[in-house]
Amino acid sequence: KPLNQFRAMRAHSKSVPAVYPLVLLCLLCFLWAGGLSSSFGTPTTLFSTQFESAQGYNANFNLAGQNGWTKFGSGGNGLTNGFFSGQGQQAYVGRFPPAPGYSNLFVWQPINFSPVAANLPLVTFTTLMRIVGSTNGQYDFFQWQVFNNQTQPLIIVDFDTDTTNVSYFLDGTQYVNSGVKFALGTTYTLTVTMNFAVNRWSATLNSALLATNQPITT
C-alpha cells in the first residue's frame, strides 16, 4: 500500500495537563528512498527540512500550516531556536496543552509516495530529536507514526515520558517495549528503515536497536 503520510509528531496527554506540559523538539526531518541493490544509484530524497527561515519557515506561526505541515487535534506546535546549539531553528510539538475536550495533537507531512510502484522500496526516515520534561509534573506520550493513504497506521514508535520507555506498536497488537530507555533533555538521532518489498522495518535510537525485522503492517 502506498506510503502517504509520515505523521511527524503526536502528543497524547496521560493526565490532564496544566501549563507547560512536555516539549518535543526536532531539528532535521529527512526521508529518502532507494532500490534494493547497491548499484541502484543515489537515493531519492522524498522530503527534508531543517525548519529554517531560508526554507520558508516563520517562527511567529505554528508549524502546522507552513510548508505542507498539517494537523489534527489541539495543542502547542511551532518553531523555536537554541535547544540544539548552533543548529538554528527547531520545530516542536507540546509545550502547551490541548484545548478542553481534546487529548491528542497530530502534526504530519503528507508524502504521497508508493515505494514499490516507484521501484524504490527501501525508505529511510531520520530525525534529530529531544524530549524536554514538563515543569508541572504532567506526563505525555510522544510518537512518530507512519500511515498509508487509507489512513491506516503502519508503524508507531512511542516515547513515554512517565516511564521513559521507548516502545513500538503493531496494528492488532499491544505496545511492545523495546527495552530501550531515553533521557529527558538529551538529543537523539532516530532512524526508521522500511523495506516495502518484504513488508519489514527496523529502527534505532542513536546506536540502540529499538526494533528489527518487524512487519510494517500485520
Coordinates of C-alpha atoms in Angstrom, one line a residue:
K1 CA 0.0 0.0 0.0
P2 CA 1.3 3.4 -0.8
L3 CA 3.1 5.4 1.9
N4 CA 1.1 8.5 2.2
Q5 CA 1.9 10.2 5.5
F6 CA 4.8 10.3 7.9
R7 CA 2.9 11.7 10.9
A8 CA 5.7 13.6 12.3
M9 CA 4.7 14.0 15.9
R10 CA 1.9 13.1 18.2
A11 CA 1.4 14.2 21.8
H12 CA -1.1 12.3 23.9
S13 CA -1.7 13.5 27.4
K14 CA -1.7 10.8 30.1
S15 CA -3.3 13.1 32.6
V16 CA -5.0 16.5 32.3
P17 CA -2.1 18.9 31.8
A18 CA -1.7 22.4 33.2
V19 CA 0.5 25.0 31.6
Y20 CA 3.8 23.8 30.0
P21 CA 3.3 20.0 29.6
L22 CA 6.1 18.4 27.7
V23 CA 8.1 19.6 24.7
L24 CA 9.2 17.5 21.7
L25 CA 11.8 19.2 19.6
C26 CA 13.2 18.1 16.3
L27 CA 15.9 19.7 14.1
L28 CA 16.0 17.7 10.9
C29 CA 13.4 15.6 9.2
F30 CA 14.9 13.6 6.3
L31 CA 13.1 10.9 4.3
W32 CA 14.7 9.2 1.3
A33 CA 14.0 6.1 -0.8
G34 CA 16.3 3.7 -2.7
G35 CA 16.4 0.4 -4.5
L36 CA 17.3 -3.0 -3.2
S37 CA 20.6 -3.1 -5.0
S38 CA 23.7 -1.1 -4.1
S39 CA 24.1 -0.4 -7.8
F40 CA 20.8 1.3 -8.0
G41 CA 22.4 4.7 -7.6
T42 CA 21.9 7.8 -5.5
P43 CA 18.9 7.6 -3.1
T44 CA 15.9 9.8 -3.9
T45 CA 15.1 12.5 -1.3
L46 CA 11.4 12.5 -0.7
F47 CA 11.4 15.2 1.9
S48 CA 13.9 17.0 4.1
T49 CA 13.9 20.2 6.2
Q50 CA 15.8 22.0 8.9
F51 CA 12.9 24.3 9.7
E52 CA 15.0 27.4 8.8
S53 CA 13.7 30.8 7.7
A54 CA 15.6 30.3 4.4
Q55 CA 13.3 27.3 3.8
G56 CA 10.2 29.4 4.3
Y57 CA 9.5 28.8 8.0
N58 CA 8.3 31.6 10.2
A59 CA 8.9 31.3 13.9
N60 CA 5.9 33.6 14.6
F61 CA 3.4 31.0 13.5
N62 CA 2.5 27.4 14.3
L63 CA 4.4 24.7 12.4
A64 CA 1.0 23.3 11.1
G65 CA 0.0 25.4 8.1
Q66 CA 3.6 26.0 6.9
N67 CA 5.3 24.2 4.0
G68 CA 2.7 21.4 3.8
W69 CA 2.6 20.6 7.6
T70 CA -0.9 19.6 8.6
K71 CA -2.5 19.0 12.0
F72 CA -5.4 17.2 13.6
G73 CA -6.4 17.9 17.2
S74 CA -5.3 20.6 19.5
G75 CA -2.1 21.6 21.3
G76 CA 1.1 23.5 21.1
N77 CA 3.3 23.4 18.0
G78 CA 5.6 25.8 16.4
L79 CA 9.2 26.9 15.9
T80 CA 11.9 27.9 18.3
N81 CA 15.7 28.0 18.5
G82 CA 18.5 27.5 20.9
F83 CA 17.7 23.9 22.0
F84 CA 20.3 22.5 19.6
S85 CA 23.4 24.6 19.9
G86 CA 24.5 26.1 16.6
Q87 CA 21.7 24.4 14.7
G88 CA 19.3 27.3 14.0
Q89 CA 15.6 26.8 14.3
Q90 CA 13.8 23.7 15.6
A91 CA 10.2 22.6 15.4
Y92 CA 8.2 21.4 18.4
V93 CA 5.0 19.7 19.5
G94 CA 3.7 20.1 23.0
R95 CA 4.7 22.9 25.4
F96 CA 1.1 24.0 25.6
P97 CA -1.7 21.5 26.4
P98 CA -4.6 20.7 24.1
A99 CA -7.8 22.8 24.5
P100 CA -10.6 21.4 26.7
G101 CA -12.2 18.4 25.1
Y102 CA -9.1 17.4 23.2
S103 CA -6.3 15.0 24.3
N104 CA -4.3 14.5 21.2
L105 CA -2.4 16.5 18.6
F106 CA -1.2 15.1 15.3
V107 CA 1.2 17.1 13.1
W108 CA 2.3 15.5 9.9
Q109 CA 3.9 16.0 6.5
P110 CA 1.9 14.3 3.6
I111 CA 4.3 12.3 1.4
N112 CA 2.1 10.5 -1.1
F113 CA 4.7 8.1 -2.4
S114 CA 4.3 4.5 -3.5
P115 CA 7.7 2.8 -2.9
V116 CA 7.1 -0.5 -4.7
A117 CA 5.4 1.1 -7.7
A118 CA 8.4 3.5 -8.0
N119 CA 10.8 0.6 -7.7
L120 CA 12.3 2.3 -4.6
P121 CA 11.1 0.0 -1.8
L122 CA 13.7 1.0 0.8
V123 CA 12.6 4.1 2.6
T124 CA 14.5 5.6 5.5
F125 CA 13.4 8.3 7.9
T126 CA 15.8 10.1 10.2
T127 CA 15.4 13.0 12.6
L128 CA 17.4 14.7 15.3
M129 CA 15.1 15.0 18.3
R130 CA 14.9 15.8 22.0
I131 CA 12.1 15.5 24.6
V132 CA 12.1 18.1 27.3
G133 CA 10.5 17.4 30.7
S134 CA 7.5 19.4 31.9
T135 CA 7.6 22.0 34.6
N136 CA 4.4 20.8 36.3
G137 CA 4.8 17.1 36.8
Q138 CA 2.5 16.2 33.9
Y139 CA 3.3 13.3 31.5
D140 CA 2.7 12.7 27.8
F141 CA 3.3 10.2 25.1
F142 CA 5.2 11.5 22.1
Q143 CA 5.1 9.3 18.9
W144 CA 6.4 9.1 15.4
Q145 CA 3.8 7.4 13.1
V146 CA 3.7 6.2 9.5
F147 CA 0.3 5.9 7.8
N148 CA -0.7 4.7 4.3
N149 CA -3.1 6.6 2.1
Q150 CA -6.0 4.8 3.6
T151 CA -5.0 6.4 6.9
Q152 CA -4.1 3.0 8.3
P153 CA -1.2 3.0 10.8
L154 CA 1.8 1.1 9.6
I155 CA 4.4 1.9 12.2
I156 CA 4.3 3.7 15.6
V157 CA 7.3 4.5 17.7
D158 CA 6.3 5.7 21.2
F159 CA 8.2 7.7 23.8
D160 CA 6.6 7.6 27.3
T161 CA 7.8 10.5 29.4
D162 CA 6.5 8.9 32.6
T163 CA 8.5 5.6 32.4
T164 CA 11.0 6.9 29.7
N165 CA 10.4 3.7 27.9
V166 CA 10.6 3.5 24.1
S167 CA 8.0 1.1 22.6
Y168 CA 6.6 0.3 19.2
F169 CA 3.1 -0.7 18.2
L170 CA 1.9 -3.1 15.6
D171 CA -1.7 -3.0 14.4
G172 CA -3.8 -5.6 16.1
T173 CA -1.3 -6.0 19.0
Q174 CA -0.3 -4.2 22.1
Y175 CA 2.7 -1.9 22.6
V176 CA 6.0 -3.8 22.6
N177 CA 8.6 -2.5 25.0
S178 CA 11.9 -2.1 23.0
G179 CA 13.9 -2.4 26.2
V180 CA 15.5 1.0 25.5
K181 CA 15.0 4.0 27.7
F182 CA 15.6 7.6 26.8
A183 CA 16.7 10.6 28.9
L184 CA 14.7 13.8 29.0
G185 CA 16.7 16.7 27.7
T186 CA 19.1 14.5 25.7
T187 CA 19.5 14.8 21.9
Y188 CA 19.0 11.6 19.9
T189 CA 19.0 10.5 16.3
L190 CA 16.1 8.4 15.4
T191 CA 16.3 6.3 12.3
V192 CA 13.5 4.2 10.9
T193 CA 14.2 1.9 7.9
M194 CA 11.3 0.4 5.9
N195 CA 11.6 -2.3 3.2
F196 CA 8.2 -2.3 1.5
A197 CA 9.3 -5.1 -0.8
V198 CA 9.3 -7.5 2.1
N199 CA 7.0 -5.6 4.4
R200 CA 9.6 -5.2 7.2
W201 CA 11.0 -2.3 9.2
S202 CA 13.8 -1.6 11.8
A203 CA 14.6 1.3 14.0
T204 CA 17.5 2.7 16.0
L205 CA 17.8 5.5 18.6
N206 CA 21.4 6.6 18.3
S207 CA 23.2 3.1 18.4
A208 CA 20.5 1.4 20.4
L209 CA 18.3 -1.1 18.5
L210 CA 14.6 -0.4 19.0
A211 CA 13.1 -2.9 16.6
T212 CA 14.4 -5.2 13.8
N213 CA 12.7 -7.1 11.0
Q214 CA 9.2 -6.2 12.3
P215 CA 6.2 -6.3 9.9
I216 CA 5.3 -2.9 8.5
T217 CA 1.6 -3.9 8.9
T218 CA 0.4 -7.2 10.4

